[in-house]
Structures are given as structure tokens and as C-alpha cells.
mmCIF file of C-alpha atoms in Angstrom:
data_model
loop_
_atom_site.group_PDB
_atom_site.id
_atom_site.type_symbol
_atom_site.label_atom_id
_atom_site.label_comp_id
_atom_site.label_asym_id
_atom_site.label_seq_id
_atom_site.Cartn_x
_atom_site.Cartn_y
_atom_site.Cartn_z
ATOM 1 C CA MET A 22 195.812 211.345 254.929
ATOM 2 C CA GLN A 23 199.145 212.803 254.014
ATOM 3 C CA ILE A 24 199.607 214.856 250.869
ATOM 4 C CA HIS A 25 203.035 215.352 249.386
ATOM 5 C CA THR A 26 203.729 217.784 246.581
ATOM 6 C CA ALA A 27 206.829 217.909 244.437
ATOM 7 C CA ASN A 28 208.013 219.819 241.414
ATOM 8 C CA ARG A 29 209.046 217.594 238.517
ATOM 9 C CA ALA A 30 210.149 219.122 235.209
ATOM 10 C CA ASN A 31 207.306 221.451 234.259
ATOM 11 C CA ALA A 32 204.655 219.993 236.560
ATOM 12 C CA THR A 33 203.522 219.857 240.143
ATOM 13 C CA VAL A 34 203.018 216.301 241.385
ATOM 14 C CA VAL A 35 200.394 215.863 244.113
ATOM 15 C CA GLN A 36 200.621 212.560 245.987
ATOM 16 C CA PRO A 37 197.721 211.830 248.353
ATOM 17 C CA ALA A 38 198.435 208.884 250.640
ATOM 18 C CA GLY A 39 195.610 207.104 252.443
ATOM 19 C CA ARG A 40 191.872 207.593 252.055
ATOM 20 C CA PHE A 41 190.682 210.142 249.495
ATOM 21 C CA ASP A 42 187.119 210.718 250.634
ATOM 22 C CA ALA A 43 184.668 213.323 251.907
ATOM 23 C CA HIS A 44 186.872 213.953 254.938
ATOM 24 C CA THR A 45 190.060 214.629 252.957
ATOM 25 C CA ALA A 46 188.828 215.895 249.576
ATOM 26 C CA ASP A 47 189.235 219.574 250.481
ATOM 27 C CA GLU A 48 192.914 219.001 251.336
ATOM 28 C CA VAL A 49 193.583 217.349 247.979
ATOM 29 C CA ARG A 50 191.611 220.033 246.133
ATOM 30 C CA ALA A 51 193.673 222.736 247.859
ATOM 31 C CA ALA A 52 196.922 220.987 246.898
ATOM 32 C CA ILE A 53 195.819 220.802 243.258
ATOM 33 C CA GLN A 54 194.684 224.417 243.200
ATOM 34 C CA GLY A 55 197.895 225.525 244.910
ATOM 35 C CA ALA A 56 200.082 223.952 242.240
ATOM 36 C CA HIS A 57 203.009 226.105 241.164
ATOM 37 C CA HIS A 58 203.036 224.882 237.565
ATOM 38 C CA GLU A 59 200.536 224.888 234.732
ATOM 39 C CA ARG A 60 200.574 221.079 234.654
ATOM 40 C CA VAL A 61 199.327 219.024 237.587
ATOM 41 C CA ILE A 62 199.859 215.294 238.006
ATOM 42 C CA VAL A 63 198.034 213.439 240.769
ATOM 43 C CA ASP A 64 199.914 210.266 241.715
ATOM 44 C CA LEU A 65 197.396 207.816 243.188
ATOM 45 C CA GLY A 66 199.884 205.044 243.976
ATOM 46 C CA ALA A 67 199.557 205.472 247.744
ATOM 47 C CA THR A 68 195.821 206.164 247.708
ATOM 48 C CA GLY A 69 194.160 203.074 249.130
ATOM 49 C CA PHE A 70 190.559 204.249 248.838
ATOM 50 C CA ILE A 71 188.597 206.839 246.884
ATOM 51 C CA ASP A 72 184.903 207.685 247.127
ATOM 52 C CA SER A 73 182.576 209.804 244.986
ATOM 53 C CA THR A 74 183.776 213.010 246.636
ATOM 54 C CA GLY A 75 187.375 212.208 245.727
ATOM 55 C CA LEU A 76 186.319 211.365 242.175
ATOM 56 C CA ALA A 77 184.491 214.690 241.960
ATOM 57 C CA VAL A 78 187.697 216.524 242.927
ATOM 58 C CA LEU A 79 189.572 214.750 240.127
ATOM 59 C CA VAL A 80 186.853 215.430 237.548
ATOM 60 C CA GLY A 81 186.680 219.081 238.627
ATOM 61 C CA ALA A 82 190.437 219.458 238.265
ATOM 62 C CA TYR A 83 190.299 217.896 234.804
ATOM 63 C CA ARG A 84 187.495 220.257 233.764
ATOM 64 C CA GLU A 85 189.521 223.220 234.986
ATOM 65 C CA LEU A 86 192.957 222.199 233.692
ATOM 66 C CA GLY A 87 192.123 220.050 230.669
ATOM 67 C CA GLU A 88 195.167 218.435 229.091
ATOM 68 C CA ALA A 89 197.382 220.000 231.758
ATOM 69 C CA PHE A 90 195.951 217.478 234.260
ATOM 70 C CA ALA A 91 196.828 213.794 234.573
ATOM 71 C CA LEU A 92 196.561 210.877 236.961
ATOM 72 C CA THR A 93 199.305 208.314 237.490
ATOM 73 C CA SER A 94 199.898 204.985 239.151
ATOM 74 C CA PRO A 95 196.439 204.310 240.589
ATOM 75 C CA SER A 96 196.544 201.670 243.312
ATOM 76 C CA PRO A 97 194.600 198.485 242.496
ATOM 77 C CA ALA A 98 191.623 199.601 244.599
ATOM 78 C CA VAL A 99 191.511 203.033 242.946
ATOM 79 C CA ARG A 100 191.988 201.546 239.471
ATOM 80 C CA ILE A 101 188.906 199.359 239.998
ATOM 81 C CA ILE A 102 186.819 202.404 240.938
ATOM 82 C CA LEU A 103 188.089 204.350 237.914
ATOM 83 C CA GLU A 104 187.198 201.409 235.658
ATOM 84 C CA LEU A 105 183.752 200.814 237.202
ATOM 85 C CA THR A 106 182.817 204.473 236.805
ATOM 86 C CA GLY A 107 184.279 204.760 233.309
ATOM 87 C CA LEU A 108 186.571 207.558 234.421
ATOM 88 C CA ASP A 109 189.615 205.609 233.241
ATOM 89 C CA ALA A 110 188.380 206.372 229.705
ATOM 90 C CA THR A 111 187.599 210.029 230.471
ATOM 91 C CA LEU A 112 190.513 211.173 232.615
ATOM 92 C CA PRO A 113 194.104 210.887 231.393
ATOM 93 C CA VAL A 114 195.572 207.986 233.396
ATOM 94 C CA HIS A 115 199.250 207.079 232.972
ATOM 95 C CA ALA A 116 201.287 204.181 234.298
ATOM 96 C CA ASP A 117 203.746 206.451 236.094
ATOM 97 C CA ILE A 118 204.950 210.027 236.476
ATOM 98 C CA ALA A 119 207.485 209.705 233.653
ATOM 99 C CA ALA A 120 204.735 208.684 231.230
ATOM 100 C CA ALA A 121 202.580 211.624 232.312
ATOM 101 C CA LEU A 122 205.505 214.011 231.760
ATOM 102 C CA ALA A 123 206.329 212.622 228.310
ATOM 103 C CA PRO A 124 205.117 214.651 225.325
ATOM 104 C CA GLN A 125 201.772 213.326 224.128
ATOM 105 C CA VAL A 126 201.538 212.347 220.470
ATOM 106 C CA ALA A 127 198.197 212.982 218.794
ATOM 107 C CA ALA A 128 196.676 209.852 217.269
#
């Protein structure tokens, strides 16, 4: 797995590429925790697989950061897992980084 981080506006974008599983979860967790901004966006567009350990990292980050955490661009395989687990309704999932950076309007 490769993990790229980038600063965009007022957020750190973490982009894990490859398998996000028990063997790589600690690397992704460290990238999220090492973010240089209050907001963290995890771009899952290049993540081809995620297991329960990867999901636990995402849920843990959301519990810690709350509304300052978002997911974007889940690959088709990751989107299916998010939908099957119901996490697509729990975690903030956006179509792309721009949508995650846009101000959120309360409904």
C-alpha cells in the first residue's frame, strides 16, 4: 500500500492506495493521526479493498474527529462494503474532495 497525504485548503487529505486491511491499517491510522489540519479527508478512490480492520480505523477516526472527518470517492469495491455495513449512512461520504471541502448546510 502507498499512502499519499496532501494539504488542501483547510484540510489534510489522506489517500491510501491498494489494500486497506489488517496489514496496512496502522499506516493509515498514523497518517490520519499525523494530519496537520483540524479537518481530515480520506480519499478512498484508489483503495481497492477494505476489511473490518480498515473500517475500524475509519470509524475510530470519525469518533475522534467528528464533523472534521470525511470520506471521499470510495472505489466501487469499497462503496459496496460501506453500504453492506451501513457505514455509508453513519460516516460522512462525499463524491469528491471538493464536495468534502465545501461548507456543509444544516438540513
